[in-house]
Amino acid sequence: PGATEQVAPGAFAKSLAGDYGECDVRALANHDTTLVLGRTTAGTLTLREDAHGLYGAIQINEQDTDAMNLYARVQRGDVSQCSFGFDIKSEEFVENPDGSVRWIIKDVVLYEVSVCTFPAYAETSVEARKNDLDTIRRREGELWKTKMKERINKCRS
C-alpha cells in the first residue's frame, strides 16, 4: 500500500530497436520458459509499442497441444491478461506529499512477454484474435451481399 509502479511511454523502444543487443523476445505461458508460444527471431512473435503500451501478436502453433489448450482458455475468457519479463535500465523515483511513492520505469531490456493467469499489471489484456478475423470476414461477406442486392434492385428499377 502506498507504492505504485508505472511503465512510461517509450520504455520498450530501445529494447525493441535492438539497442541492447539482438531483440530476441519469447512469448511464454505464465513466465514458464518451457512453454514457448512464439519468438521474435523466429517471426512467430511480433511486438511494437503504441499509444496504449506494448502490443504483441503470436502465431499459434496448431501442432502444439499446450499452445492450443492455452488458446482455448483465452477464447473462453478464462485467461485474459499478460505480463512481461524485463530488466530496468532507467527509472524515476517519486515521493508524493502524502507519503506514497511511485517508480516510473523509463527504459527496459525486454526478455519475454507472457499470457498470464495472475499478471502484475491488472490493466493488461490478451485476446484470441482469430475469432475477430472470422467475424470480420463474415461481416465483409454480409456487406458484399447487401451491396450486391442493392445493385441488383437498382438495376431492376
Coordinates of C-alpha atoms in Angstrom, one line a residue:
P1 CA 0.0 0.0 0.0
G2 CA 1.2 3.5 -0.9
A3 CA 3.7 2.3 -3.5
T4 CA 2.9 2.1 -7.2
E5 CA 4.8 1.4 -10.4
Q6 CA 4.2 2.9 -13.8
V7 CA 5.7 2.0 -17.2
A8 CA 6.4 5.2 -19.1
P9 CA 5.6 5.6 -22.8
G10 CA 8.6 4.7 -24.8
A11 CA 10.1 2.4 -22.1
F12 CA 10.3 -0.5 -24.6
A13 CA 11.6 1.5 -27.6
K14 CA 15.3 0.8 -27.2
S15 CA 14.9 -2.8 -26.4
L16 CA 12.6 -3.4 -29.4
A17 CA 15.0 -1.5 -31.6
G18 CA 17.9 -3.8 -30.6
D19 CA 19.9 -1.2 -28.8
Y20 CA 20.7 -3.7 -26.1
G21 CA 21.7 -6.5 -28.5
E22 CA 19.5 -8.6 -30.7
C23 CA 15.8 -8.2 -29.9
D24 CA 15.0 -11.9 -29.3
V25 CA 11.9 -11.9 -27.1
R26 CA 9.9 -15.0 -26.3
A27 CA 6.2 -15.3 -25.7
L28 CA 5.6 -17.7 -22.8
A29 CA 2.7 -19.0 -20.7
N30 CA 2.8 -17.7 -17.1
H31 CA 6.5 -16.9 -17.4
D32 CA 7.3 -20.6 -17.8
T33 CA 10.3 -20.9 -20.1
T34 CA 9.3 -24.5 -21.0
L35 CA 6.1 -23.2 -22.6
V36 CA 7.3 -21.1 -25.5
L37 CA 4.4 -19.8 -27.7
G38 CA 6.4 -17.6 -30.1
R39 CA 9.7 -15.9 -30.6
T40 CA 10.7 -12.6 -32.4
T41 CA 13.7 -14.1 -34.1
A42 CA 11.5 -17.0 -35.5
G43 CA 8.9 -14.5 -36.7
T44 CA 6.2 -16.1 -34.6
L45 CA 6.0 -13.2 -32.2
T46 CA 5.7 -9.6 -33.3
L47 CA 6.0 -6.7 -30.8
R48 CA 5.5 -3.0 -31.0
E49 CA 4.9 -0.1 -28.7
D50 CA 1.8 2.0 -29.4
A51 CA -0.2 4.7 -27.5
H52 CA -1.5 2.1 -25.1
G53 CA 1.7 0.3 -24.3
L54 CA 3.4 -2.9 -25.5
Y55 CA 1.4 -4.7 -28.2
G56 CA 2.2 -8.2 -29.3
A57 CA 0.8 -10.8 -31.7
I58 CA 1.7 -14.6 -31.5
Q59 CA 1.3 -17.0 -34.4
I60 CA -0.1 -20.0 -32.5
N61 CA 1.4 -23.4 -33.5
E62 CA -1.6 -25.6 -34.1
Q63 CA 0.6 -28.7 -33.7
D64 CA 1.5 -27.7 -30.1
T65 CA -1.2 -29.0 -27.8
D66 CA -0.1 -26.8 -24.9
A67 CA -0.4 -23.7 -27.1
M68 CA -3.8 -24.8 -28.4
N69 CA -5.0 -25.5 -24.9
L70 CA -4.0 -22.0 -23.8
Y71 CA -5.6 -20.5 -26.9
A72 CA -8.9 -22.3 -26.0
R73 CA -8.6 -20.8 -22.4
V74 CA -8.1 -17.3 -23.9
Q75 CA -11.0 -17.8 -26.3
R76 CA -13.3 -18.7 -23.4
G77 CA -12.0 -15.7 -21.3
D78 CA -10.6 -17.9 -18.6
V79 CA -7.2 -16.4 -19.2
S80 CA -7.3 -12.8 -20.2
Q81 CA -4.2 -10.9 -19.2
C82 CA -0.5 -10.6 -19.8
S83 CA 2.8 -9.8 -18.2
F84 CA 6.4 -9.3 -19.2
G85 CA 9.9 -10.1 -18.0
F86 CA 12.4 -7.3 -18.1
D87 CA 15.4 -5.6 -16.5
I88 CA 15.1 -1.9 -15.7
K89 CA 17.7 0.3 -17.4
S90 CA 16.3 3.6 -16.2
E91 CA 13.6 4.6 -13.7
E92 CA 12.5 7.7 -11.8
F93 CA 11.5 7.6 -8.1
V94 CA 8.8 10.0 -7.0
E95 CA 7.9 10.6 -3.3
N96 CA 4.5 12.3 -3.0
P97 CA 3.5 14.8 -0.3
D98 CA 1.0 12.2 1.1
G99 CA 3.9 9.8 1.8
S100 CA 3.1 7.5 -1.1
V101 CA 5.8 6.6 -3.6
R102 CA 5.9 5.8 -7.3
W103 CA 8.5 4.3 -9.5
I104 CA 8.3 5.3 -13.2
I105 CA 10.0 2.8 -15.4
K106 CA 11.5 4.7 -18.3
D107 CA 13.7 2.2 -20.1
V108 CA 13.8 -1.6 -20.0
V109 CA 15.5 -4.6 -21.6
L110 CA 12.6 -6.9 -22.6
Y111 CA 13.2 -10.6 -22.4
E112 CA 9.7 -12.1 -22.6
V113 CA 6.0 -11.5 -22.7
S114 CA 3.6 -13.9 -21.1
V115 CA -0.1 -14.8 -21.3
C116 CA -0.8 -14.9 -17.6
T117 CA -3.4 -16.0 -15.1
F118 CA -2.2 -13.5 -12.5
P119 CA -0.3 -10.6 -14.0
A120 CA 1.4 -7.8 -12.1
Y121 CA -0.5 -5.2 -14.1
A122 CA -4.2 -5.8 -14.0
E123 CA -4.9 -3.4 -16.9
T124 CA -3.3 -5.8 -19.4
S125 CA -5.3 -8.0 -21.8
V126 CA -5.0 -10.8 -24.3
E127 CA -7.5 -11.8 -26.9
A128 CA -7.9 -14.8 -29.3
R129 CA -7.9 -12.7 -32.5
K130 CA -8.8 -15.5 -34.9
N131 CA -12.3 -15.1 -33.7
D132 CA -12.2 -11.4 -34.6
L133 CA -10.8 -12.3 -38.0
D134 CA -13.6 -14.8 -38.6
T135 CA -16.1 -12.1 -37.5
I136 CA -14.6 -9.5 -39.8
R137 CA -14.6 -11.9 -42.8
R138 CA -18.3 -12.8 -42.1
R139 CA -19.2 -9.1 -41.8
E140 CA -17.4 -8.3 -45.0
G141 CA -19.3 -11.1 -46.8
E142 CA -22.6 -9.8 -45.4
L143 CA -21.7 -6.3 -46.5
W144 CA -20.8 -7.5 -50.0
K145 CA -24.1 -9.4 -50.3
T146 CA -26.0 -6.3 -49.2
K147 CA -24.3 -4.1 -51.7
M148 CA -24.9 -6.7 -54.5
K149 CA -28.6 -6.8 -53.6
E150 CA -28.8 -3.0 -53.7
R151 CA -27.1 -3.0 -57.1
I152 CA -29.5 -5.7 -58.4
N153 CA -32.5 -3.8 -57.1
K154 CA -31.2 -0.6 -58.5
C155 CA -30.8 -2.2 -61.9
R156 CA -34.3 -3.6 -61.8
S157 CA -35.8 -0.2 -61.0

